[in-house]
Amino acid sequence: MTRQWEVVIGIETHAQLSTQSKIFSGASTAFGAPPNVQACAVDIALPGVLPVLNRGAVDCAIKFGLAVGGEVAAKSVFARKNYFYPDLPKGYQISQFELPVVVGGQLGIQVGDREKVVHLTRAHLEEDAGKSLHEDFHGKSGIDLNRAGTPLLEIVTEPDMRSSAEAVAYAKALHALVRWIGICDGNMQEGSFRCDANVSVRPVGQKEFGTRREIKNLNSFRFMQQAIDYEVQWQIATIEDGGSIEQATVLFDPDTGGTRAMRSKEDAHDYRYFPDPDLLPLIIDSAWVARLRAAMPELPAAMRNRFLADYGLSAYDASALTSSPEAAGYFESAVAVAGKASAKTCANWVAVDLAGRLNKDGKGIGEAPVTPAQLGVLVARIADNTISNNIAKKVFESLWNGEGGGEAAAADRIIEKQGLKQITDSGAIETLIDEVLAASAAMVAEFKSGKEKAFNALVGQAMKATKGKANPQQVNDLLRKKLLG
């Protein structure tokens, strides 16, 4: 929200469903095949062919409806969405219009320290179109129909979001959810998860919505934020300069950081929806829903609440750890080794140190060289004062580089081999502190004259004298006791 204007955003998301075959044919959905080798007679609409609904795609839609608390329709209908485009061989797309498979639902999001609920309008099944290829042909376009007929779930929100940050938080939460329940691989680079953002602005306090413009095919969270921010500022500037907003579809250009018109309202299609005569209504009975409900995993929201209650984590850490099933599983496996009392420390290591190193190396958490058991042992050694947190970072680096072997006890072997155990003997630490004080008379005098910075410098000297092996808190306490005694 700006000082005078309120931003209103709704998101439409196309999630490609994780089925091995297409929604109305037996052709493969595998990514990366040469053009047009995975387009069968149904996909290219040869005369006389008939679509047959893929039960697995319906399973995915039901799972999504259950996950968001929506109503799974007992009866839904497939419709023909009529328009012409070269990559649409039938001249229409099979989708759902008046009676979708899922109605309503909601998704909780975390925006910084604030929680918000985004309400869903619907989710419906449809087939994807083919792909036009412009780059490989001089003065011409090619058509690849491998993607034609790929099953999609289109998920539509209410206009509930009020900033690009909220829109991105929603998109990330939805992305995590569809991966979590196993209905979409979420690969944005391959087009498996792509969003359209409907953006408008209105004066603060006005109930009526402003005229919206739709930003199409956003396939990264960073581009989504940039595109919405640009569009908001453009709309506000246009209105404040005396202009008006016309409903339009626009594209985001990452090179310029701006949006450009694709088509205006006057050029928008009249799709002329009508029920597809080749497909019977989709009837979903209660037994079908019950079977899938029984097989559902613990959902991110429920797991997030459990992490808050059972482990005492912050809302931020709980959200970060439930961003994917892999991250959540890694954390809980580490806690099982380190002990529940060390859950917060495990959360910090997974969300900060491990995540940072994975990001630096471009790896997923499933590729982490450090196993959950190894991290659990490392955290346990911090808890029992075998090593300090700073020394633990050195051990972690050694684990990352494959030292110590692949077993859980690798951290113990590294600590022993490199002589990293903390010095906890008070007498030994006191002797080293006495030596530091004797050699640092000037700093001692500064501290006694009221300069607290001198104390920090003395702590540093003491830690250096112990080669970083002393417990920092123990050094602080003993040093202060001697200086004030």
GROMACS .gro file of C-alpha atoms in nm:
model
  485
    1MET     CA    1   0.000   0.000   0.000
    2THR     CA    2   0.126   0.349  -0.089
    3ARG     CA    3   0.030   0.672   0.083
    4GLN     CA    4  -0.276   0.738  -0.136
    5TRP     CA    5  -0.330   0.418  -0.331
    6GLU     CA    6  -0.418   0.062  -0.239
    7VAL     CA    7  -0.288  -0.225  -0.450
    8VAL     CA    8  -0.522  -0.515  -0.531
    9ILE     CA    9  -0.378  -0.842  -0.665
   10GLY     CA   10  -0.524  -1.178  -0.761
   11ILE     CA   11  -0.318  -1.471  -0.891
   12GLU     CA   12  -0.400  -1.741  -1.145
   13THR     CA   13  -0.157  -2.034  -1.139
   14HIS     CA   14  -0.114  -2.320  -1.385
   15ALA     CA   15   0.034  -2.623  -1.209
   16GLN     CA   16   0.133  -2.910  -1.438
   17LEU     CA   17   0.014  -3.232  -1.277
   18SER     CA   18   0.259  -3.514  -1.208
   19THR     CA   19   0.102  -3.783  -1.424
   20GLN     CA   20   0.297  -4.003  -1.663
   21SER     CA   21   0.043  -3.957  -1.941
   22LYS     CA   22  -0.167  -3.667  -2.067
   23ILE     CA   23  -0.507  -3.571  -1.938
   24PHE     CA   24  -0.709  -3.710  -2.231
   25SER     CA   25  -0.464  -3.948  -2.403
   26GLY     CA   26  -0.197  -4.206  -2.329
   27ALA     CA   27   0.090  -3.995  -2.468
   28SER     CA   28   0.388  -3.930  -2.240
   29THR     CA   29   0.428  -3.605  -2.045
   30ALA     CA   30   0.808  -3.645  -2.003
   31PHE     CA   31   0.999  -3.320  -2.051
   32GLY     CA   32   1.278  -3.269  -2.304
   33ALA     CA   33   1.181  -3.499  -2.590
   34PRO     CA   34   1.243  -3.386  -2.951
   35PRO     CA   35   0.955  -3.180  -3.094
   36ASN     CA   36   0.632  -3.362  -3.178
   37VAL     CA   37   0.737  -3.715  -3.079
   38GLN     CA   38   0.496  -3.719  -2.783
   39ALA     CA   39   0.185  -3.596  -2.965
   40CYS     CA   40  -0.060  -3.877  -3.045
   41ALA     CA   41  -0.373  -3.878  -3.260
   42VAL     CA   42  -0.585  -3.738  -2.974
   43ASP     CA   43  -0.340  -3.457  -2.904
   44ILE     CA   44  -0.327  -3.340  -3.266
   45ALA     CA   45  -0.704  -3.379  -3.308
   46LEU     CA   46  -0.723  -3.622  -3.594
   47PRO     CA   47  -1.085  -3.678  -3.711
   48GLY     CA   48  -1.278  -3.941  -3.518
   49VAL     CA   49  -1.059  -3.951  -3.205
   50LEU     CA   50  -1.216  -3.922  -2.861
   51PRO     CA   51  -1.068  -3.797  -2.532
   52VAL     CA   52  -1.054  -4.030  -2.229
   53LEU     CA   53  -1.008  -3.867  -1.888
   54ASN     CA   54  -0.694  -3.956  -1.692
   55ARG     CA   55  -0.800  -4.073  -1.344
   56GLY     CA   56  -0.460  -3.975  -1.202
   57ALA     CA   57  -0.520  -3.612  -1.295
   58VAL     CA   58  -0.849  -3.619  -1.105
   59ASP     CA   59  -0.669  -3.770  -0.804
   60CYS     CA   60  -0.434  -3.471  -0.809
   61ALA     CA   61  -0.724  -3.224  -0.817
   62ILE     CA   62  -0.896  -3.399  -0.525
   63LYS     CA   63  -0.574  -3.395  -0.320
   64PHE     CA   64  -0.539  -3.023  -0.381
   65GLY     CA   65  -0.899  -2.958  -0.279
   66LEU     CA   66  -0.843  -3.148   0.045
   67ALA     CA   67  -0.514  -2.967   0.113
   68VAL     CA   68  -0.670  -2.619   0.089
   69GLY     CA   69  -0.999  -2.707   0.258
   70GLY     CA   70  -1.199  -2.648  -0.057
   71GLU     CA   71  -1.516  -2.823  -0.169
   72VAL     CA   72  -1.446  -3.118  -0.398
   73ALA     CA   73  -1.742  -3.108  -0.636
   74ALA     CA   74  -1.947  -3.426  -0.656
   75LYS     CA   75  -2.018  -3.329  -1.019
   76SER     CA   76  -1.806  -3.114  -1.246
   77VAL     CA   77  -1.820  -3.059  -1.620
   78PHE     CA   78  -1.559  -3.022  -1.894
   79ALA     CA   79  -1.617  -2.745  -2.146
   80ARG     CA   80  -1.471  -2.641  -2.478
   81LYS     CA   81  -1.292  -2.306  -2.466
   82ASN     CA   82  -1.294  -2.195  -2.830
   83TYR     CA   83  -1.019  -1.985  -2.981
   84PHE     CA   84  -0.772  -2.009  -3.269
   85TYR     CA   85  -0.399  -2.031  -3.222
   86PRO     CA   86  -0.144  -2.231  -3.422
   87ASP     CA   87  -0.039  -2.443  -3.122
   88LEU     CA   88  -0.402  -2.544  -3.052
   89PRO     CA   89  -0.480  -2.807  -3.316
   90LYS     CA   90  -0.844  -2.867  -3.220
   91GLY     CA   91  -0.934  -2.499  -3.232
   92TYR     CA   92  -1.048  -2.528  -2.871
   93GLN     CA   93  -0.904  -2.616  -2.532
   94ILE     CA   94  -1.079  -2.863  -2.302
   95SER     CA   95  -1.118  -2.693  -1.965
   96GLN     CA   96  -1.380  -2.646  -1.693
   97PHE     CA   97  -1.594  -2.336  -1.671
   98GLU     CA   98  -1.921  -2.315  -1.477
   99LEU     CA   99  -1.872  -2.633  -1.272
  100PRO     CA  100  -1.505  -2.674  -1.164
  101VAL     CA  101  -1.371  -2.972  -0.971
  102VAL     CA  102  -1.270  -2.764  -0.663
  103VAL     CA  103  -1.456  -2.464  -0.525
  104GLY     CA  104  -1.323  -2.233  -0.253
  105GLY     CA  105  -1.046  -2.310  -0.008
  106GLN     CA  106  -0.772  -2.097   0.143
  107LEU     CA  107  -0.398  -2.084   0.191
  108GLY     CA  108  -0.215  -1.928   0.484
  109ILE     CA  109   0.098  -1.728   0.404
  110GLN     CA  110   0.379  -1.575   0.607
  111VAL     CA  111   0.485  -1.221   0.509
  112GLY     CA  112   0.779  -1.134   0.733
  113ASP     CA  113   0.644  -1.166   1.086
  114ARG     CA  114   0.283  -1.128   0.972
  115GLU     CA  115   0.041  -1.406   0.883
  116LYS     CA  116  -0.235  -1.371   0.625
  117VAL     CA  117  -0.496  -1.594   0.465
  118VAL     CA  118  -0.549  -1.588   0.089
  119HIS     CA  119  -0.889  -1.718  -0.021
  120LEU     CA  120  -0.922  -1.930  -0.334
  121THR     CA  121  -1.206  -1.896  -0.582
  122ARG     CA  122  -1.166  -2.229  -0.762
  123ALA     CA  123  -0.932  -2.485  -0.910
  124HIS     CA  124  -1.018  -2.657  -1.234
  125LEU     CA  125  -0.869  -2.920  -1.462
  126GLU     CA  126  -0.769  -2.842  -1.819
  127GLU     CA  127  -0.527  -2.941  -2.092
  128ASP     CA  128  -0.221  -2.742  -2.192
  129ALA     CA  129  -0.167  -2.611  -2.545
  130GLY     CA  130   0.137  -2.677  -2.759
  131LYS     CA  131   0.433  -2.443  -2.789
  132SER     CA  132   0.524  -2.200  -3.065
  133LEU     CA  133   0.895  -2.190  -3.151
  134HIS     CA  134   1.012  -1.855  -3.285
  135GLU     CA  135   1.387  -1.857  -3.225
  136ASP     CA  136   1.488  -2.150  -3.446
  137PHE     CA  137   1.329  -2.040  -3.772
  138HIS     CA  138   1.420  -1.731  -3.973
  139GLY     CA  139   1.101  -1.544  -4.057
  140LYS     CA  140   0.884  -1.836  -3.955
  141SER     CA  141   0.750  -2.010  -3.644
  142GLY     CA  142   0.756  -2.379  -3.564
  143ILE     CA  143   0.503  -2.572  -3.357
  144ASP     CA  144   0.589  -2.835  -3.097
  145LEU     CA  145   0.281  -3.027  -2.983
  146ASN     CA  146   0.455  -3.241  -2.721
  147ARG     CA  147   0.296  -3.029  -2.448
  148ALA     CA  148  -0.053  -3.033  -2.604
  149GLY     CA  149  -0.282  -3.225  -2.372
  150THR     CA  150  -0.053  -3.208  -2.069
  151PRO     CA  151  -0.275  -3.200  -1.756
  152LEU     CA  152  -0.298  -2.869  -1.571
  153LEU     CA  153  -0.472  -2.755  -1.256
  154GLU     CA  154  -0.556  -2.386  -1.281
  155ILE     CA  155  -0.578  -2.233  -0.933
  156VAL     CA  156  -0.751  -1.895  -0.901
  157THR     CA  157  -0.742  -1.669  -0.594
  158GLU     CA  158  -0.973  -1.396  -0.475
  159PRO     CA  159  -0.822  -1.045  -0.510
  160ASP     CA  160  -0.689  -1.069  -0.153
  161MET     CA  161  -0.328  -0.958  -0.187
  162ARG     CA  162  -0.221  -0.599  -0.128
  163SER     CA  163   0.148  -0.594  -0.224
  164SER     CA  164   0.403  -0.771  -0.438
  165ALA     CA  165   0.549  -0.919  -0.118
  166GLU     CA  166   0.215  -1.082  -0.037
  167ALA     CA  167   0.179  -1.209  -0.395
  168VAL     CA  168   0.525  -1.367  -0.387
  169ALA     CA  169   0.461  -1.516  -0.042
  170TYR     CA  170   0.141  -1.673  -0.178
  171ALA     CA  171   0.312  -1.804  -0.489
  172LYS     CA  172   0.590  -1.959  -0.279
  173ALA     CA  173   0.341  -2.115  -0.037
  174LEU     CA  174   0.137  -2.260  -0.324
  175HIS     CA  175   0.454  -2.385  -0.494
  176ALA     CA  176   0.557  -2.559  -0.171
  177LEU     CA  177   0.210  -2.709  -0.122
  178VAL     CA  178   0.171  -2.867  -0.467
  179ARG     CA  179   0.517  -3.020  -0.432
  180TRP     CA  180   0.444  -3.130  -0.076
  181ILE     CA  181   0.135  -3.330  -0.173
  182GLY     CA  182   0.308  -3.468  -0.482
  183ILE     CA  183   0.079  -3.331  -0.754
  184CYS     CA  184   0.335  -3.107  -0.932
  185ASP     CA  185   0.714  -3.104  -0.952
  186GLY     CA  186   0.714  -2.723  -0.936
  187ASN     CA  187   0.988  -2.684  -1.198
  188MET     CA  188   0.942  -2.324  -1.305
  189GLN     CA  189   1.220  -2.334  -1.566
  190GLU     CA  190   1.036  -2.614  -1.749
  191GLY     CA  191   0.699  -2.438  -1.721
  192SER     CA  192   0.551  -2.679  -1.467
  193PHE     CA  193   0.444  -2.391  -1.241
  194ARG     CA  194   0.363  -2.053  -1.390
  195CYS     CA  195   0.157  -1.761  -1.265
  196ASP     CA  196  -0.051  -1.476  -1.405
  197ALA     CA  197  -0.099  -1.172  -1.179
  198ASN     CA  198  -0.408  -0.950  -1.205
  199VAL     CA  199  -0.306  -0.608  -1.076
  200SER     CA  200  -0.509  -0.293  -1.013
  201VAL     CA  201  -0.492   0.013  -0.788
  202ARG     CA  202  -0.762   0.218  -0.617
  203PRO     CA  203  -0.770   0.517  -0.383
  204VAL     CA  204  -0.738   0.418  -0.019
  205GLY     CA  205  -1.089   0.374   0.124
  206GLN     CA  206  -1.261   0.309  -0.209
  207LYS     CA  207  -1.465  -0.014  -0.215
  208GLU     CA  208  -1.486  -0.056  -0.593
  209PHE     CA  209  -1.192  -0.222  -0.764
  210GLY     CA  210  -0.984  -0.035  -1.017
  211THR     CA  211  -0.934  -0.157  -1.374
  212ARG     CA  212  -0.702  -0.455  -1.372
  213ARG     CA  213  -0.420  -0.550  -1.605
  214GLU     CA  214  -0.309  -0.913  -1.625
  215ILE     CA  215   0.065  -0.992  -1.627
  216LYS     CA  216   0.103  -1.326  -1.806
  217ASN     CA  217   0.343  -1.618  -1.767
  218LEU     CA  218   0.555  -1.522  -1.467
  219ASN     CA  219   0.792  -1.814  -1.417
  220SER     CA  220   1.011  -1.690  -1.131
  221PHE     CA  221   0.936  -1.534  -0.795
  222ARG     CA  222   1.189  -1.258  -0.856
  223PHE     CA  223   1.028  -1.164  -1.187
  224MET     CA  224   0.685  -1.171  -1.022
  225GLN     CA  225   0.793  -0.915  -0.763
  226GLN     CA  226   0.963  -0.693  -1.022
  227ALA     CA  227   0.668  -0.711  -1.263
  228ILE     CA  228   0.405  -0.627  -1.001
  229ASP     CA  229   0.610  -0.342  -0.854
  230TYR     CA  230   0.661  -0.191  -1.200
  231GLU     CA  231   0.296  -0.234  -1.296
  232VAL     CA  232   0.174  -0.073  -0.973
  233GLN     CA  233   0.396   0.232  -1.018
  234TRP     CA  234   0.298   0.259  -1.386
  235GLN     CA  235  -0.074   0.249  -1.307
  236ILE     CA  236  -0.044   0.506  -1.027
  237ALA     CA  237   0.167   0.740  -1.243
  238THR     CA  238  -0.079   0.705  -1.534
  239ILE     CA  239  -0.380   0.796  -1.320
  240GLU     CA  240  -0.201   1.081  -1.140
  241ASP     CA  241  -0.099   1.225  -1.478
  242GLY     CA  242  -0.466   1.241  -1.580
  243GLY     CA  243  -0.481   0.918  -1.779
  244SER     CA  244  -0.699   0.613  -1.732
  245ILE     CA  245  -0.624   0.241  -1.711
  246GLU     CA  246  -0.762   0.015  -1.982
  247GLN     CA  247  -0.802  -0.353  -1.914
  248ALA     CA  248  -0.523  -0.538  -2.092
  249THR     CA  249  -0.297  -0.838  -2.091
  250VAL     CA  250   0.071  -0.753  -2.054
  251LEU     CA  251   0.405  -0.935  -2.051
  252PHE     CA  252   0.702  -0.870  -1.826
  253ASP     CA  253   1.035  -0.803  -1.995
  254PRO     CA  254   1.323  -0.901  -1.761
  255ASP     CA  255   1.571  -0.709  -1.976
  256THR     CA  256   1.395  -0.373  -1.926
  257GLY     CA  257   1.230  -0.450  -1.593
  258GLY     CA  258   0.897  -0.324  -1.733
  259THR     CA  259   0.571  -0.458  -1.872
  260ARG     CA  260   0.444  -0.420  -2.228
  261ALA     CA  261   0.095  -0.465  -2.369
  262MET     CA  262   0.012  -0.799  -2.529
  263ARG     CA  263  -0.352  -0.732  -2.612
  264SER     CA  264  -0.620  -0.487  -2.501
  265LYS     CA  265  -0.971  -0.558  -2.377
  266GLU     CA  266  -1.114  -0.491  -2.722
  267ASP     CA  267  -0.890  -0.764  -2.867
  268ALA     CA  268  -0.966  -1.017  -2.592
  269HIS     CA  269  -1.121  -1.344  -2.697
  270ASP     CA  270  -1.485  -1.441  -2.662
  271TYR     CA  271  -1.421  -1.805  -2.577
  272ARG     CA  272  -1.781  -1.925  -2.631
  273TYR     CA  273  -1.765  -2.198  -2.365
  274PHE     CA  274  -2.003  -2.492  -2.396
  275PRO     CA  275  -1.999  -2.843  -2.241
  276ASP     CA  276  -1.776  -3.085  -2.428
  277PRO     CA  277  -2.007  -3.343  -2.589
  278ASP     CA  278  -1.731  -3.607  -2.596
  279LEU     CA  279  -1.681  -3.611  -2.218
  280LEU     CA  280  -1.933  -3.719  -1.957
  281PRO     CA  281  -1.968  -3.511  -1.640
  282LEU     CA  282  -1.700  -3.597  -1.383
  283ILE     CA  283  -1.866  -3.770  -1.086
  284ILE     CA  284  -1.657  -3.797  -0.767
  285ASP     CA  285  -1.815  -4.005  -0.492
  286SER     CA  286  -1.738  -3.982  -0.119
  287ALA     CA  287  -1.545  -4.311  -0.119
  288TRP     CA  288  -1.300  -4.175  -0.378
  289VAL     CA  289  -1.240  -3.864  -0.168
  290ALA     CA  290  -1.210  -4.067   0.154
  291ARG     CA  291  -0.948  -4.297   0.002
  292LEU     CA  292  -0.728  -4.003  -0.098
  293ARG     CA  293  -0.787  -3.821   0.231
  294ALA     CA  294  -0.656  -4.124   0.422
  295ALA     CA  295  -0.335  -4.122   0.215
  296MET     CA  296  -0.264  -3.748   0.252
  297PRO     CA  297   0.063  -3.652   0.425
  298GLU     CA  298   0.078  -3.408   0.716
  299LEU     CA  299   0.025  -3.072   0.551
  300PRO     CA  300   0.270  -2.779   0.582
  301ALA     CA  301   0.033  -2.567   0.793
  302ALA     CA  302  -0.029  -2.850   1.040
  303MET     CA  303   0.342  -2.932   1.055
  304ARG     CA  304   0.427  -2.565   1.102
  305ASN     CA  305   0.192  -2.546   1.402
  306ARG     CA  306   0.341  -2.867   1.541
  307PHE     CA  307   0.693  -2.725   1.510
  308LEU     CA  308   0.580  -2.415   1.699
  309ALA     CA  309   0.417  -2.618   1.977
  310ASP     CA  310   0.658  -2.912   2.008
  311TYR     CA  311   0.992  -2.746   1.939
  312GLY     CA  312   0.930  -2.387   2.046
  313LEU     CA  313   1.048  -2.249   1.712
  314SER     CA  314   0.976  -1.899   1.585
  315ALA     CA  315   0.708  -1.856   1.319
  316TYR     CA  316   0.982  -1.759   1.072
  317ASP     CA  317   1.190  -2.073   1.137
  318ALA     CA  318   0.883  -2.298   1.131
  319SER     CA  319   0.781  -2.153   0.794
  320ALA     CA  320   1.131  -2.189   0.650
  321LEU     CA  321   1.161  -2.551   0.763
  322THR     CA  322   0.822  -2.645   0.617
  323SER     CA  323   0.895  -2.485   0.280
  324SER     CA  324   0.956  -2.834   0.143
  325PRO     CA  325   0.910  -3.191   0.267
  326GLU     CA  326   1.284  -3.244   0.223
  327ALA     CA  327   1.375  -2.954   0.455
  328ALA     CA  328   1.121  -3.061   0.717
  329GLY     CA  329   1.239  -3.422   0.705
  330TYR     CA  330   1.604  -3.318   0.733
  331PHE     CA  331   1.529  -3.103   1.039
  332GLU     CA  332   1.330  -3.371   1.221
  333SER     CA  333   1.593  -3.635   1.147
  334ALA     CA  334   1.865  -3.407   1.289
  335VAL     CA  335   1.658  -3.338   1.601
  336ALA     CA  336   1.605  -3.712   1.650
  337VAL     CA  337   1.985  -3.745   1.689
  338ALA     CA  338   2.063  -3.419   1.870
  339GLY     CA  339   1.770  -3.439   2.110
  340LYS     CA  340   1.453  -3.234   2.137
  341ALA     CA  341   1.620  -2.986   2.372
  342SER     CA  342   1.848  -2.886   2.083
  343ALA     CA  343   1.563  -2.832   1.833
  344LYS     CA  344   1.614  -2.455   1.813
  345THR     CA  345   1.985  -2.499   1.747
  346CYS     CA  346   1.908  -2.759   1.477
  347ALA     CA  347   1.660  -2.517   1.319
  348ASN     CA  348   1.925  -2.243   1.306
  349TRP     CA  349   2.179  -2.475   1.146
  350VAL     CA  350   1.934  -2.606   0.885
  351ALA     CA  351   1.776  -2.268   0.801
  352VAL     CA  352   2.098  -2.061   0.808
  353ASP     CA  353   2.425  -2.254   0.777
  354LEU     CA  354   2.305  -2.549   0.571
  355ALA     CA  355   2.071  -2.343   0.353
  356GLY     CA  356   2.344  -2.084   0.291
  357ARG     CA  357   2.597  -2.344   0.185
  358LEU     CA  358   2.346  -2.523  -0.038
  359ASN     CA  359   2.260  -2.193  -0.205
  360LYS     CA  360   2.628  -2.111  -0.254
  361ASP     CA  361   2.695  -2.448  -0.418
  362GLY     CA  362   2.370  -2.454  -0.615
  363LYS     CA  363   2.252  -2.778  -0.454
  364GLY     CA  364   1.917  -2.901  -0.328
  365ILE     CA  365   1.886  -3.026   0.028
  366GLY     CA  366   1.872  -3.384  -0.100
  367GLU     CA  367   2.225  -3.333  -0.237
  368ALA     CA  368   2.374  -3.204   0.090
  369PRO     CA  369   2.706  -3.379   0.168
  370VAL     CA  370   2.626  -3.344   0.540
  371THR     CA  371   2.361  -3.595   0.645
  372PRO     CA  372   2.090  -3.512   0.904
  373ALA     CA  373   2.251  -3.761   1.145
  374GLN     CA  374   2.591  -3.595   1.108
  375LEU     CA  375   2.441  -3.252   1.174
  376GLY     CA  376   2.253  -3.393   1.471
  377VAL     CA  377   2.579  -3.520   1.625
  378LEU     CA  378   2.745  -3.183   1.557
  379VAL     CA  379   2.463  -2.998   1.735
  380ALA     CA  380   2.481  -3.245   2.024
  381ARG     CA  381   2.850  -3.164   2.068
  382ILE     CA  382   2.765  -2.796   2.092
  383ALA     CA  383   2.500  -2.877   2.352
  384ASP     CA  384   2.733  -3.086   2.570
  385ASN     CA  385   3.008  -2.820   2.545
  386THR     CA  386   3.248  -3.049   2.360
  387ILE     CA  387   3.290  -2.766   2.106
  388SER     CA  388   3.179  -2.405   2.075
  389ASN     CA  389   2.947  -2.279   1.804
  390ASN     CA  390   3.241  -2.116   1.623
  391ILE     CA  391   3.442  -2.438   1.624
  392ALA     CA  392   3.130  -2.620   1.505
  393LYS     CA  393   3.142  -2.413   1.187
  394LYS     CA  394   3.492  -2.549   1.119
  395VAL     CA  395   3.370  -2.903   1.180
  396PHE     CA  396   3.074  -2.842   0.948
  397GLU     CA  397   3.310  -2.729   0.674
  398SER     CA  398   3.513  -3.047   0.716
  399LEU     CA  399   3.195  -3.258   0.703
  400TRP     CA  400   3.090  -3.075   0.387
  401ASN     CA  401   3.422  -3.167   0.228
  402GLY     CA  402   3.369  -3.535   0.305
  403GLU     CA  403   3.609  -3.567   0.597
  404GLY     CA  404   3.538  -3.809   0.879
  405GLY     CA  405   3.356  -4.067   0.668
  406GLY     CA  406   2.987  -4.104   0.595
  407GLU     CA  407   2.866  -4.226   0.932
  408ALA     CA  408   2.685  -4.018   1.194
  409ALA     CA  409   3.000  -4.019   1.411
  410ALA     CA  410   3.198  -3.829   1.145
  411ALA     CA  411   3.184  -3.508   1.352
  412ASP     CA  412   3.332  -3.685   1.655
  413ARG     CA  413   3.621  -3.818   1.444
  414ILE     CA  414   3.694  -3.471   1.301
  415ILE     CA  415   3.686  -3.313   1.648
  416GLU     CA  416   3.927  -3.575   1.782
  417LYS     CA  417   4.161  -3.574   1.482
  418GLN     CA  418   4.189  -3.193   1.466
  419GLY     CA  419   4.209  -3.148   1.845
  420LEU     CA  420   3.907  -2.918   1.857
  421LYS     CA  421   3.762  -3.007   2.197
  422GLN     CA  422   3.682  -2.710   2.416
  423ILE     CA  423   3.896  -2.632   2.716
  424THR     CA  424   3.649  -2.643   3.002
  425ASP     CA  425   3.892  -2.673   3.293
  426SER     CA  426   3.853  -2.348   3.488
  427GLY     CA  427   4.205  -2.366   3.626
  428ALA     CA  428   4.360  -2.393   3.280
  429ILE     CA  429   4.149  -2.107   3.148
  430GLU     CA  430   4.231  -1.889   3.451
  431THR     CA  431   4.604  -1.944   3.396
  432LEU     CA  432   4.574  -1.828   3.033
  433ILE     CA  433   4.363  -1.527   3.137
  434ASP     CA  434   4.624  -1.428   3.397
  435GLU     CA  435   4.890  -1.436   3.126
  436VAL     CA  436   4.673  -1.218   2.897
  437LEU     CA  437   4.607  -0.964   3.176
  438ALA     CA  438   4.974  -0.944   3.265
  439ALA     CA  439   5.063  -0.872   2.902
  440SER     CA  440   4.780  -0.621   2.847
  441ALA     CA  441   4.819  -0.363   3.123
  442ALA     CA  442   4.710  -0.074   2.899
  443MET     CA  443   4.382  -0.244   2.804
  444VAL     CA  444   4.318  -0.335   3.167
  445ALA     CA  445   4.363   0.030   3.263
  446GLU     CA  446   4.124   0.139   2.986
  447PHE     CA  447   3.858  -0.104   3.108
  448LYS     CA  448   3.893   0.018   3.466
  449SER     CA  449   3.850   0.375   3.344
  450GLY     CA  450   3.509   0.279   3.204
  451LYS     CA  451   3.584   0.183   2.843
  452GLU     CA  452   3.377  -0.133   2.779
  453LYS     CA  453   3.538  -0.186   2.438
  454ALA     CA  454   3.859  -0.274   2.617
  455PHE     CA  455   3.682  -0.570   2.777
  456ASN     CA  456   3.585  -0.709   2.435
  457ALA     CA  457   3.945  -0.672   2.321
  458LEU     CA  458   4.064  -0.864   2.627
  459VAL     CA  459   3.811  -1.141   2.555
  460GLY     CA  460   3.951  -1.162   2.205
  461GLN     CA  461   4.305  -1.191   2.338
  462ALA     CA  462   4.198  -1.463   2.582
  463MET     CA  463   4.019  -1.662   2.310
  464LYS     CA  464   4.326  -1.627   2.090
  465ALA     CA  465   4.544  -1.759   2.373
  466THR     CA  466   4.319  -2.067   2.399
  467LYS     CA  467   4.323  -2.107   2.017
  468GLY     CA  468   3.946  -2.062   2.021
  469LYS     CA  469   3.897  -2.378   2.226
  470ALA     CA  470   3.771  -2.220   2.547
  471ASN     CA  471   3.400  -2.178   2.611
  472PRO     CA  472   3.337  -1.810   2.524
  473GLN     CA  473   3.086  -1.760   2.806
  474GLN     CA  474   3.324  -1.916   3.056
  475VAL     CA  475   3.603  -1.684   2.938
  476ASN     CA  476   3.370  -1.383   2.968
  477ASP     CA  477   3.264  -1.474   3.321
  478LEU     CA  478   3.613  -1.551   3.452
  479LEU     CA  479   3.768  -1.244   3.288
  480ARG     CA  480   3.506  -1.006   3.425
  481LYS     CA  481   3.539  -1.166   3.772
  482LYS     CA  482   3.915  -1.108   3.772
  483LEU     CA  483   3.890  -0.750   3.644
  484LEU     CA  484   3.625  -0.653   3.898
  485GLY     CA  485   3.755  -0.865   4.185
   0.00000   0.00000   0.00000
